[in-house]
PDB file of N, CA and C in Angstrom:
ATOM      1  N   UNK A   1     -18.140 -38.004  -3.710  1.00 63.00           N
ATOM      2  CA  UNK A   1     -19.269 -36.297  -3.952  1.00 63.00           C
ATOM      3  C   UNK A   1     -18.699 -36.113  -1.813  1.00 63.00           C
ATOM      4  N   UNK A   2     -18.699 -35.145  -1.723  1.00 72.00           N
ATOM      5  CA  UNK A   2     -18.514 -34.916  -0.344  1.00 72.00           C
ATOM      6  C   UNK A   2     -19.938 -34.507   0.189  1.00 72.00           C
ATOM      7  N   UNK A   3     -20.460 -35.254   1.165  1.00 85.00           N
ATOM      8  CA  UNK A   3     -21.690 -34.842   2.094  1.00 85.00           C
ATOM      9  C   UNK A   3     -21.753 -33.359   2.527  1.00 85.00           C
ATOM     10  N   UNK A   4     -22.809 -32.670   2.488  1.00 88.00           N
ATOM     11  CA  UNK A   4     -22.779 -31.248   3.301  1.00 88.00           C
ATOM     12  C   UNK A   4     -23.115 -31.596   4.398  1.00 88.00           C
ATOM     13  N   UNK A   5     -22.044 -30.981   5.093  1.00 94.00           N
ATOM     14  CA  UNK A   5     -22.291 -30.866   6.473  1.00 94.00           C
ATOM     15  C   UNK A   5     -24.173 -30.344   7.466  1.00 94.00           C
ATOM     16  N   UNK A   6     -24.515 -31.092   8.422  1.00 95.00           N
ATOM     17  CA  UNK A   6     -25.944 -31.122   8.521  1.00 95.00           C
ATOM     18  C   UNK A   6     -25.658 -29.978   9.699  1.00 95.00           C
ATOM     19  N   UNK A   7     -27.355 -29.411  10.012  1.00 96.00           N
ATOM     20  CA  UNK A   7     -26.780 -29.077  11.660  1.00 96.00           C
ATOM     21  C   UNK A   7     -28.445 -29.006  12.125  1.00 96.00           C
ATOM     22  N   UNK A   8     -28.731 -28.914  13.868  1.00 96.00           N
ATOM     23  CA  UNK A   8     -30.694 -29.815  13.295  1.00 96.00           C
ATOM     24  C   UNK A   8     -30.104 -28.415  14.051  1.00 96.00           C
ATOM     25  N   UNK A   9     -31.763 -28.095  14.036  1.00 96.00           N
ATOM     26  CA  UNK A   9     -32.423 -26.491  14.771  1.00 96.00           C
ATOM     27  C   UNK A   9     -33.806 -26.970  15.208  1.00 96.00           C
ATOM     28  N   UNK A  10     -33.679 -27.133  16.991  1.00 93.00           N
ATOM     29  CA  UNK A  10     -34.942 -26.965  17.297  1.00 93.00           C
ATOM     30  C   UNK A  10     -35.914 -25.144  16.932  1.00 93.00           C
ATOM     31  N   UNK A  11     -36.776 -25.206  17.944  1.00 93.00           N
ATOM     32  CA  UNK A  11     -37.901 -24.297  17.649  1.00 93.00           C
ATOM     33  C   UNK A  11     -36.751 -23.004  18.553  1.00 93.00           C
ATOM     34  N   UNK A  12     -36.511 -23.432  19.930  1.00 92.00           N
ATOM     35  CA  UNK A  12     -35.613 -22.806  20.803  1.00 92.00           C
ATOM     36  C   UNK A  12     -34.501 -21.638  19.770  1.00 92.00           C
ATOM     37  N   UNK A  13     -33.920 -22.576  18.990  1.00 94.00           N
ATOM     38  CA  UNK A  13     -33.041 -21.741  17.910  1.00 94.00           C
ATOM     39  C   UNK A  13     -32.746 -20.994  16.821  1.00 94.00           C
ATOM     40  N   UNK A  14     -34.671 -21.663  16.181  1.00 94.00           N
ATOM     41  CA  UNK A  14     -35.073 -20.711  15.374  1.00 94.00           C
ATOM     42  C   UNK A  14     -35.538 -19.304  15.724  1.00 94.00           C
ATOM     43  N   UNK A  15     -35.978 -19.302  16.743  1.00 93.00           N
ATOM     44  CA  UNK A  15     -36.888 -18.140  17.817  1.00 93.00           C
ATOM     45  C   UNK A  15     -35.488 -17.174  17.759  1.00 93.00           C
ATOM     46  N   UNK A  16     -34.591 -17.505  18.144  1.00 94.00           N
ATOM     47  CA  UNK A  16     -33.131 -17.045  18.976  1.00 94.00           C
ATOM     48  C   UNK A  16     -32.803 -15.730  17.872  1.00 94.00           C
ATOM     49  N   UNK A  17     -32.461 -17.001  16.963  1.00 95.00           N
ATOM     50  CA  UNK A  17     -32.267 -16.574  15.670  1.00 95.00           C
ATOM     51  C   UNK A  17     -32.756 -15.323  14.717  1.00 95.00           C
ATOM     52  N   UNK A  18     -34.028 -15.101  14.807  1.00 94.00           N
ATOM     53  CA  UNK A  18     -35.251 -14.617  14.128  1.00 94.00           C
ATOM     54  C   UNK A  18     -35.845 -13.297  15.151  1.00 94.00           C
ATOM     55  N   UNK A  19     -34.979 -13.412  16.467  1.00 93.00           N
ATOM     56  CA  UNK A  19     -35.174 -12.074  17.329  1.00 93.00           C
ATOM     57  C   UNK A  19     -33.880 -11.577  17.296  1.00 93.00           C
ATOM     58  N   UNK A  20     -33.432 -12.162  17.149  1.00 91.00           N
ATOM     59  CA  UNK A  20     -31.309 -11.723  17.079  1.00 91.00           C
ATOM     60  C   UNK A  20     -30.985 -11.879  18.717  1.00 91.00           C
ATOM     61  N   UNK A  21     -31.695 -12.275  19.910  1.00 91.00           N
ATOM     62  CA  UNK A  21     -31.503 -12.389  20.911  1.00 91.00           C
ATOM     63  C   UNK A  21     -30.471 -12.090  21.709  1.00 91.00           C
ATOM     64  N   UNK A  22     -29.982 -11.513  22.406  1.00 89.00           N
ATOM     65  CA  UNK A  22     -29.333 -10.884  23.199  1.00 89.00           C
ATOM     66  C   UNK A  22     -28.773 -12.352  24.103  1.00 89.00           C
ATOM     67  N   UNK A  23     -27.399 -12.722  24.015  1.00 86.00           N
ATOM     68  CA  UNK A  23     -27.378 -13.575  24.674  1.00 86.00           C
ATOM     69  C   UNK A  23     -25.505 -13.672  25.571  1.00 86.00           C
ATOM     70  N   UNK A  24     -25.145 -14.161  26.794  1.00 88.00           N
ATOM     71  CA  UNK A  24     -24.197 -13.541  27.829  1.00 88.00           C
ATOM     72  C   UNK A  24     -23.216 -13.693  27.081  1.00 88.00           C
ATOM     73  N   UNK A  25     -22.828 -14.919  25.576  1.00 88.00           N
ATOM     74  CA  UNK A  25     -21.485 -15.044  24.960  1.00 88.00           C
ATOM     75  C   UNK A  25     -22.418 -14.367  23.897  1.00 88.00           C
ATOM     76  N   UNK A  26     -21.749 -13.574  23.617  1.00 82.00           N
ATOM     77  CA  UNK A  26     -21.984 -12.979  21.803  1.00 82.00           C
ATOM     78  C   UNK A  26     -21.952 -14.302  20.685  1.00 82.00           C
ATOM     79  N   UNK A  27     -21.018 -14.429  21.155  1.00 91.00           N
ATOM     80  CA  UNK A  27     -20.437 -15.691  19.923  1.00 91.00           C
ATOM     81  C   UNK A  27     -21.709 -16.835  19.588  1.00 91.00           C
ATOM     82  N   UNK A  28     -22.397 -17.049  20.670  1.00 89.00           N
ATOM     83  CA  UNK A  28     -23.912 -17.832  20.201  1.00 89.00           C
ATOM     84  C   UNK A  28     -24.506 -16.924  18.833  1.00 89.00           C
ATOM     85  N   UNK A  29     -24.693 -16.069  19.300  1.00 91.00           N
ATOM     86  CA  UNK A  29     -25.297 -15.077  17.805  1.00 91.00           C
ATOM     87  C   UNK A  29     -24.620 -15.612  16.555  1.00 91.00           C
ATOM     88  N   UNK A  30     -23.431 -14.485  16.925  1.00 93.00           N
ATOM     89  CA  UNK A  30     -22.357 -15.440  15.517  1.00 93.00           C
ATOM     90  C   UNK A  30     -22.732 -16.669  15.261  1.00 93.00           C
ATOM     91  N   UNK A  31     -22.194 -18.128  15.484  1.00 94.00           N
ATOM     92  CA  UNK A  31     -22.789 -19.020  14.873  1.00 94.00           C
ATOM     93  C   UNK A  31     -24.024 -19.208  14.101  1.00 94.00           C
ATOM     94  N   UNK A  32     -24.794 -18.445  14.996  1.00 94.00           N
ATOM     95  CA  UNK A  32     -26.435 -18.778  13.693  1.00 94.00           C
ATOM     96  C   UNK A  32     -26.394 -18.417  12.840  1.00 94.00           C
ATOM     97  N   UNK A  33     -25.877 -16.925  13.056  1.00 94.00           N
ATOM     98  CA  UNK A  33     -24.991 -16.031  12.265  1.00 94.00           C
ATOM     99  C   UNK A  33     -24.693 -17.115  10.722  1.00 94.00           C
ATOM    100  N   UNK A  34     -23.360 -17.594  11.660  1.00 96.00           N
ATOM    101  CA  UNK A  34     -22.741 -18.046  10.440  1.00 96.00           C
ATOM    102  C   UNK A  34     -23.640 -19.280   9.562  1.00 96.00           C
ATOM    103  N   UNK A  35     -24.494 -20.208  10.503  1.00 96.00           N
ATOM    104  CA  UNK A  35     -25.097 -21.440   9.883  1.00 96.00           C
ATOM    105  C   UNK A  35     -25.736 -20.486   9.405  1.00 96.00           C
ATOM    106  N   UNK A  36     -26.537 -19.685   8.918  1.00 95.00           N
ATOM    107  CA  UNK A  36     -27.425 -19.340   8.589  1.00 95.00           C
ATOM    108  C   UNK A  36     -27.192 -18.679   6.754  1.00 95.00           C
ATOM    109  N   UNK A  37     -25.792 -18.162   7.353  1.00 96.00           N
ATOM    110  CA  UNK A  37     -25.084 -17.696   5.879  1.00 96.00           C
ATOM    111  C   UNK A  37     -24.757 -19.024   5.029  1.00 96.00           C
ATOM    112  N   UNK A  38     -24.231 -20.125   5.811  1.00 96.00           N
ATOM    113  CA  UNK A  38     -23.893 -21.048   4.845  1.00 96.00           C
ATOM    114  C   UNK A  38     -25.234 -22.274   4.508  1.00 96.00           C
ATOM    115  N   UNK A  39     -26.561 -21.376   4.642  1.00 94.00           N
ATOM    116  CA  UNK A  39     -27.252 -21.988   4.245  1.00 94.00           C
ATOM    117  C   UNK A  39     -28.070 -21.571   3.008  1.00 94.00           C
ATOM    118  N   UNK A  40     -27.574 -20.221   2.962  1.00 93.00           N
ATOM    119  CA  UNK A  40     -28.195 -19.448   2.164  1.00 93.00           C
ATOM    120  C   UNK A  40     -27.171 -19.703   0.655  1.00 93.00           C
ATOM    121  N   UNK A  41     -26.205 -19.946   1.275  1.00 94.00           N
ATOM    122  CA  UNK A  41     -24.962 -20.408   0.326  1.00 94.00           C
ATOM    123  C   UNK A  41     -25.438 -21.738  -0.408  1.00 94.00           C
ATOM    124  N   UNK A  42     -25.694 -22.261   0.072  1.00 92.00           N
ATOM    125  CA  UNK A  42     -26.248 -23.845  -0.066  1.00 92.00           C
ATOM    126  C   UNK A  42     -25.422 -24.702  -0.059  1.00 92.00           C
ATOM    127  N   UNK A  43     -24.017 -24.477   0.892  1.00 95.00           N
ATOM    128  CA  UNK A  43     -23.534 -25.242   1.455  1.00 95.00           C
ATOM    129  C   UNK A  43     -23.193 -26.669   2.009  1.00 95.00           C
ATOM    130  N   UNK A  44     -24.342 -25.892   3.658  1.00 96.00           N
ATOM    131  CA  UNK A  44     -25.404 -26.979   4.632  1.00 96.00           C
ATOM    132  C   UNK A  44     -26.375 -26.944   4.008  1.00 96.00           C
ATOM    133  N   UNK A  45     -26.707 -28.118   5.287  1.00 96.00           N
ATOM    134  CA  UNK A  45     -28.001 -28.530   5.242  1.00 96.00           C
ATOM    135  C   UNK A  45     -28.852 -28.291   6.951  1.00 96.00           C
ATOM    136  N   UNK A  46     -29.665 -27.719   6.670  1.00 96.00           N
ATOM    137  CA  UNK A  46     -29.988 -27.854   8.333  1.00 96.00           C
ATOM    138  C   UNK A  46     -31.631 -28.322   7.997  1.00 96.00           C
ATOM    139  N   UNK A  47     -31.662 -29.444   9.282  1.00 96.00           N
ATOM    140  CA  UNK A  47     -32.518 -29.890   9.566  1.00 96.00           C
ATOM    141  C   UNK A  47     -33.634 -29.890  10.482  1.00 96.00           C
ATOM    142  N   UNK A  48     -34.649 -29.979  10.410  1.00 96.00           N
ATOM    143  CA  UNK A  48     -35.635 -29.409  11.693  1.00 96.00           C
ATOM    144  C   UNK A  48     -37.231 -30.063  11.468  1.00 96.00           C
ATOM    145  N   UNK A  49     -37.575 -30.184  12.654  1.00 95.00           N
ATOM    146  CA  UNK A  49     -38.987 -31.054  12.001  1.00 95.00           C
ATOM    147  C   UNK A  49     -40.229 -30.016  11.851  1.00 95.00           C
ATOM    148  N   UNK A  50     -40.889 -30.524  11.479  1.00 93.00           N
ATOM    149  CA  UNK A  50     -41.958 -30.140  10.749  1.00 93.00           C
ATOM    150  C   UNK A  50     -42.794 -29.382  11.702  1.00 93.00           C
ATOM    151  N   UNK A  51     -43.022 -29.953  12.960  1.00 93.00           N
ATOM    152  CA  UNK A  51     -43.692 -29.139  13.653  1.00 93.00           C
ATOM    153  C   UNK A  51     -43.024 -28.058  14.325  1.00 93.00           C
ATOM    154  N   UNK A  52     -41.707 -27.170  13.542  1.00 93.00           N
ATOM    155  CA  UNK A  52     -40.834 -26.198  14.083  1.00 93.00           C
ATOM    156  C   UNK A  52     -41.976 -25.119  13.548  1.00 93.00           C
ATOM    157  N   UNK A  53     -42.185 -24.955  12.386  1.00 90.00           N
ATOM    158  CA  UNK A  53     -43.317 -23.258  11.780  1.00 90.00           C
ATOM    159  C   UNK A  53     -44.475 -23.509  13.133  1.00 90.00           C
ATOM    160  N   UNK A  54     -45.243 -23.978  13.217  1.00 90.00           N
ATOM    161  CA  UNK A  54     -46.393 -24.250  14.371  1.00 90.00           C
ATOM    162  C   UNK A  54     -45.747 -23.511  15.519  1.00 90.00           C
ATOM    163  N   UNK A  55     -44.426 -24.323  16.254  1.00 91.00           N
ATOM    164  CA  UNK A  55     -44.418 -23.902  17.541  1.00 91.00           C
ATOM    165  C   UNK A  55     -43.797 -22.322  17.135  1.00 91.00           C
ATOM    166  N   UNK A  56     -42.771 -22.163  16.395  1.00 92.00           N
ATOM    167  CA  UNK A  56     -42.553 -20.442  15.970  1.00 92.00           C
ATOM    168  C   UNK A  56     -43.315 -19.515  16.673  1.00 92.00           C
ATOM    169  N   UNK A  57     -44.567 -20.025  15.004  1.00 88.00           N
ATOM    170  CA  UNK A  57     -45.910 -18.667  14.477  1.00 88.00           C
ATOM    171  C   UNK A  57     -46.370 -19.422  16.058  1.00 88.00           C
ATOM    172  N   UNK A  58     -46.071 -20.288  17.163  1.00 84.00           N
ATOM    173  CA  UNK A  58     -46.835 -19.385  18.508  1.00 84.00           C
ATOM    174  C   UNK A  58     -46.573 -18.526  19.445  1.00 84.00           C
ATOM    175  N   UNK A  59     -46.073 -17.684  18.969  1.00 76.00           N
ATOM    176  CA  UNK A  59     -44.699 -16.603  19.960  1.00 76.00           C
ATOM    177  C   UNK A  59     -45.317 -15.768  19.212  1.00 76.00           C
ATOM    178  N   UNK A  60     -44.093 -14.661  19.480  1.00 88.00           N
ATOM    179  CA  UNK A  60     -45.444 -13.269  19.719  1.00 88.00           C
ATOM    180  C   UNK A  60     -44.245 -12.536  18.507  1.00 88.00           C
ATOM    181  N   UNK A  61     -43.985 -13.299  17.358  1.00 92.00           N
ATOM    182  CA  UNK A  61     -43.311 -12.775  16.277  1.00 92.00           C
ATOM    183  C   UNK A  61     -43.992 -11.384  16.294  1.00 92.00           C
ATOM    184  N   UNK A  62     -42.984 -10.049  15.272  1.00 93.00           N
ATOM    185  CA  UNK A  62     -43.421  -8.995  14.199  1.00 93.00           C
ATOM    186  C   UNK A  62     -43.734  -9.221  12.737  1.00 93.00           C
ATOM    187  N   UNK A  63     -44.160  -8.688  12.138  1.00 94.00           N
ATOM    188  CA  UNK A  63     -43.571  -9.602  10.108  1.00 94.00           C
ATOM    189  C   UNK A  63     -42.253  -9.491   9.931  1.00 94.00           C
ATOM    190  N   UNK A  64     -41.475  -9.032  10.322  1.00 95.00           N
ATOM    191  CA  UNK A  64     -40.344  -8.755   9.985  1.00 95.00           C
ATOM    192  C   UNK A  64     -39.596  -9.979  10.038  1.00 95.00           C
ATOM    193  N   UNK A  65     -40.037 -10.324  11.538  1.00 94.00           N
ATOM    194  CA  UNK A  65     -39.513 -11.537  11.831  1.00 94.00           C
ATOM    195  C   UNK A  65     -40.360 -12.615  11.280  1.00 94.00           C
ATOM    196  N   UNK A  66     -41.403 -12.420  11.451  1.00 93.00           N
ATOM    197  CA  UNK A  66     -41.874 -13.499  10.467  1.00 93.00           C
ATOM    198  C   UNK A  66     -41.574 -14.008   9.018  1.00 93.00           C
ATOM    199  N   UNK A  67     -41.265 -13.252   8.025  1.00 94.00           N
ATOM    200  CA  UNK A  67     -40.705 -12.495   7.075  1.00 94.00           C
ATOM    201  C   UNK A  67     -39.355 -13.242   7.168  1.00 94.00           C
ATOM    202  N   UNK A  68     -38.502 -12.625   8.193  1.00 93.00           N
ATOM    203  CA  UNK A  68     -37.351 -13.590   8.346  1.00 93.00           C
ATOM    204  C   UNK A  68     -36.878 -14.974   8.573  1.00 93.00           C
ATOM    205  N   UNK A  69     -38.352 -15.828   9.439  1.00 93.00           N
ATOM    206  CA  UNK A  69     -38.174 -17.087   9.282  1.00 93.00           C
ATOM    207  C   UNK A  69     -38.698 -17.500   8.494  1.00 93.00           C
ATOM    208  N   UNK A  70     -39.802 -16.917   7.257  1.00 93.00           N
ATOM    209  CA  UNK A  70     -40.128 -17.829   5.915  1.00 93.00           C
ATOM    210  C   UNK A  70     -39.381 -17.594   4.731  1.00 93.00           C
ATOM    211  N   UNK A  71     -38.028 -16.749   4.995  1.00 93.00           N
ATOM    212  CA  UNK A  71     -37.416 -16.611   3.758  1.00 93.00           C
ATOM    213  C   UNK A  71     -36.786 -17.791   4.563  1.00 93.00           C
ATOM    214  N   UNK A  72     -36.145 -18.010   5.415  1.00 93.00           N
ATOM    215  CA  UNK A  72     -35.265 -19.064   5.123  1.00 93.00           C
ATOM    216  C   UNK A  72     -35.434 -20.473   5.739  1.00 93.00           C
ATOM    217  N   UNK A  73     -36.913 -20.302   5.246  1.00 90.00           N
ATOM    218  CA  UNK A  73     -37.519 -21.730   6.481  1.00 90.00           C
ATOM    219  C   UNK A  73     -37.843 -21.671   4.562  1.00 90.00           C
ATOM    220  N   UNK A  74     -37.788 -21.517   3.980  1.00 90.00           N
ATOM    221  CA  UNK A  74     -38.497 -22.192   1.833  1.00 90.00           C
ATOM    222  C   UNK A  74     -37.679 -22.224   1.418  1.00 90.00           C
ATOM    223  N   UNK A  75     -35.795 -22.494   1.914  1.00 93.00           N
ATOM    224  CA  UNK A  75     -34.577 -22.284   1.219  1.00 93.00           C
ATOM    225  C   UNK A  75     -34.221 -23.972   0.763  1.00 93.00           C
ATOM    226  N   UNK A  76     -34.088 -24.636  -0.315  1.00 93.00           N
ATOM    227  CA  UNK A  76     -33.798 -25.567  -0.441  1.00 93.00           C
ATOM    228  C   UNK A  76     -32.726 -26.372   0.344  1.00 93.00           C
ATOM    229  N   UNK A  77     -31.942 -25.886   1.412  1.00 94.00           N
ATOM    230  CA  UNK A  77     -31.071 -26.765   2.125  1.00 94.00           C
ATOM    231  C   UNK A  77     -31.550 -26.543   3.252  1.00 94.00           C
ATOM    232  N   UNK A  78     -32.896 -26.244   3.248  1.00 95.00           N
ATOM    233  CA  UNK A  78     -33.601 -27.108   4.369  1.00 95.00           C
ATOM    234  C   UNK A  78     -34.727 -28.334   4.614  1.00 95.00           C
ATOM    235  N   UNK A  79     -34.347 -29.332   5.816  1.00 94.00           N
ATOM    236  CA  UNK A  79     -34.954 -30.677   5.323  1.00 94.00           C
ATOM    237  C   UNK A  79     -35.336 -30.708   6.709  1.00 94.00           C
ATOM    238  N   UNK A  80     -37.052 -30.588   5.804  1.00 94.00           N
ATOM    239  CA  UNK A  80     -37.616 -30.416   7.228  1.00 94.00           C
ATOM    240  C   UNK A  80     -38.221 -33.018   7.064  1.00 94.00           C
ATOM    241  N   UNK A  81     -38.246 -32.776   8.717  1.00 94.00           N
ATOM    242  CA  UNK A  81     -38.498 -34.252   9.393  1.00 94.00           C
ATOM    243  C   UNK A  81     -39.854 -34.353   9.362  1.00 94.00           C
ATOM    244  N   UNK A  82     -40.938 -35.441   8.925  1.00 95.00           N
ATOM    245  CA  UNK A  82     -42.335 -35.242   8.906  1.00 95.00           C
ATOM    246  C   UNK A  82     -41.981 -35.918  10.681  1.00 95.00           C
ATOM    247  N   UNK A  83     -43.165 -36.179  11.590  1.00 94.00           N
ATOM    248  CA  UNK A  83     -43.542 -36.526  12.565  1.00 94.00           C
ATOM    249  C   UNK A  83     -43.960 -38.343  12.324  1.00 94.00           C
ATOM    250  N   UNK A  84     -43.257 -39.090  12.250  1.00 94.00           N
ATOM    251  CA  UNK A  84     -43.536 -40.457  11.943  1.00 94.00           C
ATOM    252  C   UNK A  84     -44.107 -41.495  13.309  1.00 94.00           C
ATOM    253  N   UNK A  85     -44.976 -42.676  12.849  1.00 96.00           N
ATOM    254  CA  UNK A  85     -44.618 -43.150  14.184  1.00 96.00           C
ATOM    255  C   UNK A  85     -43.576 -44.349  14.831  1.00 96.00           C
ATOM    256  N   UNK A  86     -42.674 -43.867  14.288  1.00 96.00           N
ATOM    257  CA  UNK A  86     -41.373 -44.458  14.785  1.00 96.00           C
ATOM    258  C   UNK A  86     -40.808 -43.523  15.617  1.00 96.00           C
ATOM    259  N   UNK A  87     -40.956 -41.875  15.099  1.00 95.00           N
ATOM    260  CA  UNK A  87     -39.786 -41.042  15.763  1.00 95.00           C
ATOM    261  C   UNK A  87     -41.213 -40.994  16.954  1.00 95.00           C
ATOM    262  N   UNK A  88     -42.379 -40.846  16.945  1.00 94.00           N
ATOM    263  CA  UNK A  88     -43.143 -40.549  18.163  1.00 94.00           C
ATOM    264  C   UNK A  88     -43.066 -42.257  18.820  1.00 94.00           C
ATOM    265  N   UNK A  89     -43.035 -43.406  18.647  1.00 95.00           N
ATOM    266  CA  UNK A  89     -42.074 -44.193  19.853  1.00 95.00           C
ATOM    267  C   UNK A  89     -41.005 -43.606  20.622  1.00 95.00           C
ATOM    268  N   UNK A  90     -39.657 -43.197  19.202  1.00 94.00           N
ATOM    269  CA  UNK A  90     -38.804 -42.940  20.678  1.00 94.00           C
ATOM    270  C   UNK A  90     -39.223 -41.755  21.080  1.00 94.00           C
ATOM    271  N   UNK A  91     -39.995 -41.152  21.135  1.00 93.00           N
ATOM    272  CA  UNK A  91     -39.750 -39.723  22.026  1.00 93.00           C
ATOM    273  C   UNK A  91     -40.788 -40.208  22.911  1.00 93.00           C
ATOM    274  N   UNK A  92     -41.335 -41.395  22.830  1.00 94.00           N
ATOM    275  CA  UNK A  92     -42.371 -41.822  24.148  1.00 94.00           C
ATOM    276  C   UNK A  92     -41.343 -42.365  25.030  1.00 94.00           C
ATOM    277  N   UNK A  93     -40.135 -42.987  24.190  1.00 95.00           N
ATOM    278  CA  UNK A  93     -39.090 -43.938  24.769  1.00 95.00           C
ATOM    279  C   UNK A  93     -38.288 -42.483  26.230  1.00 95.00           C
ATOM    280  N   UNK A  94     -38.201 -42.203  24.941  1.00 93.00           N
ATOM    281  CA  UNK A  94     -36.943 -40.714  26.122  1.00 93.00           C
ATOM    282  C   UNK A  94     -37.774 -40.353  26.606  1.00 93.00           C
ATOM    283  N   UNK A  95     -39.238 -39.544  27.023  1.00 93.00           N
ATOM    284  CA  UNK A  95     -40.220 -39.155  27.471  1.00 93.00           C
ATOM    285  C   UNK A  95     -40.229 -40.251  29.139  1.00 93.00           C
ATOM    286  N   UNK A  96     -40.417 -41.560  28.561  1.00 93.00           N
ATOM    287  CA  UNK A  96     -40.530 -42.673  29.600  1.00 93.00           C
ATOM    288  C   UNK A  96     -39.574 -42.802  30.926  1.00 93.00           C
ATOM    289  N   UNK A  97     -38.572 -42.726  29.552  1.00 93.00           N
ATOM    290  CA  UNK A  97     -36.366 -42.363  30.133  1.00 93.00           C
ATOM    291  C   UNK A  97     -36.265 -41.158  31.249  1.00 93.00           C
ATOM    292  N   UNK A  98     -36.538 -40.177  30.928  1.00 92.00           N
ATOM    293  CA  UNK A  98     -36.384 -38.770  31.451  1.00 92.00           C
ATOM    294  C   UNK A  98     -37.411 -38.957  32.760  1.00 92.00           C
ATOM    295  N   UNK A  99     -38.633 -39.405  32.786  1.00 91.00           N
ATOM    296  CA  UNK A  99     -39.826 -39.315  34.112  1.00 91.00           C
ATOM    297  C   UNK A  99     -38.791 -40.545  34.821  1.00 91.00           C
ATOM    298  N   UNK A 100     -38.761 -41.543  34.936  1.00 91.00           N
ATOM    299  CA  UNK A 100     -38.132 -42.091  35.651  1.00 91.00           C
ATOM    300  C   UNK A 100     -36.438 -41.762  36.224  1.00 91.00           C
ATOM    301  N   UNK A 101     -35.332 -40.909  35.915  1.00 92.00           N
ATOM    302  CA  UNK A 101     -34.788 -40.065  35.859  1.00 92.00           C
ATOM    303  C   UNK A 101     -35.011 -39.205  36.720  1.00 92.00           C
ATOM    304  N   UNK A 102     -36.570 -38.677  36.482  1.00 93.00           N
ATOM    305  CA  UNK A 102     -36.817 -37.284  36.760  1.00 93.00           C
ATOM    306  C   UNK A 102     -36.066 -35.928  36.398  1.00 93.00           C
ATOM    307  N   UNK A 103     -36.100 -35.954  35.493  1.00 92.00           N
ATOM    308  CA  UNK A 103     -36.227 -34.996  34.562  1.00 92.00           C
ATOM    309  C   UNK A 103     -37.080 -34.504  33.420  1.00 92.00           C
ATOM    310  N   UNK A 104     -37.542 -33.209  33.628  1.00 92.00           N
ATOM    311  CA  UNK A 104     -38.835 -32.793  32.827  1.00 92.00           C
ATOM    312  C   UNK A 104     -38.487 -32.820  31.273  1.00 92.00           C
ATOM    313  N   UNK A 105     -38.658 -33.760  30.642  1.00 89.00           N
ATOM    314  CA  UNK A 105     -38.906 -33.748  28.937  1.00 89.00           C
ATOM    315  C   UNK A 105     -40.636 -32.749  28.216  1.00 89.00           C
ATOM    316  N   UNK A 106     -40.652 -31.945  27.728  1.00 91.00           N
ATOM    317  CA  UNK A 106     -41.763 -32.162  26.994  1.00 91.00           C
ATOM    318  C   UNK A 106     -42.039 -32.796  26.105  1.00 91.00           C
ATOM    319  N   UNK A 107     -43.677 -33.416  25.709  1.00 88.00           N
ATOM    320  CA  UNK A 107     -43.500 -33.630  24.980  1.00 88.00           C
ATOM    321  C   UNK A 107     -43.132 -33.292  23.229  1.00 88.00           C
ATOM    322  N   UNK A 108     -43.235 -32.233  22.652  1.00 88.00           N
ATOM    323  CA  UNK A 108     -42.345 -31.573  21.653  1.00 88.00           C
ATOM    324  C   UNK A 108     -40.815 -31.652  21.631  1.00 88.00           C
ATOM    325  N   UNK A 109     -40.324 -31.414  23.359  1.00 88.00           N
ATOM    326  CA  UNK A 109     -39.154 -31.873  23.131  1.00 88.00           C
ATOM    327  C   UNK A 109     -38.702 -32.835  22.560  1.00 88.00           C
ATOM    328  N   UNK A 110     -39.566 -34.311  22.745  1.00 91.00           N
ATOM    329  CA  UNK A 110     -38.901 -34.877  23.002  1.00 91.00           C
ATOM    330  C   UNK A 110     -39.052 -35.528  21.920  1.00 91.00           C
ATOM    331  N   UNK A 111     -39.884 -35.173  20.629  1.00 91.00           N
ATOM    332  CA  UNK A 111     -39.593 -35.366  19.389  1.00 91.00           C
ATOM    333  C   UNK A 111     -39.453 -34.831  18.452  1.00 91.00           C
ATOM    334  N   UNK A 112     -38.737 -33.996  19.105  1.00 87.00           N
ATOM    335  CA  UNK A 112     -37.266 -33.030  18.372  1.00 87.00           C
ATOM    336  C   UNK A 112     -36.350 -33.619  18.703  1.00 87.00           C
ATOM    337  N   UNK A 113     -36.030 -34.462  19.653  1.00 89.00           N
ATOM    338  CA  UNK A 113     -35.273 -35.620  20.499  1.00 89.00           C
ATOM    339  C   UNK A 113     -34.801 -36.367  19.369  1.00 89.00           C
ATOM    340  N   UNK A 114     -36.153 -37.347  18.882  1.00 86.00           N
ATOM    341  CA  UNK A 114     -36.358 -38.481  18.339  1.00 86.00           C
ATOM    342  C   UNK A 114     -35.810 -38.324  17.251  1.00 86.00           C
TER     343      UNK A 114
END
């Protein structure tokens, strides 16, 4: 049995897709639309953190955009990863390493990366 291709989206990618953001390279948005189509067809899995919902809904989304998110996020092809102690520990290490390298990394971004 073949494994489904997996993609990981953090909050910024969801927001770009929900708002259909204009990009310098239009192929960026075309790529997101292609992934969404594959999700809707059940051909791929989209992985994200459980914190994505909270982050997405902190923004200024209109009703249509919220519905767009909810309709995609409710699909069985969406895999939500819980923040476990192990993930939190890895996120802590990532932040410490970035700080040593003088790279700014927000806590929530370190959780997505972990």
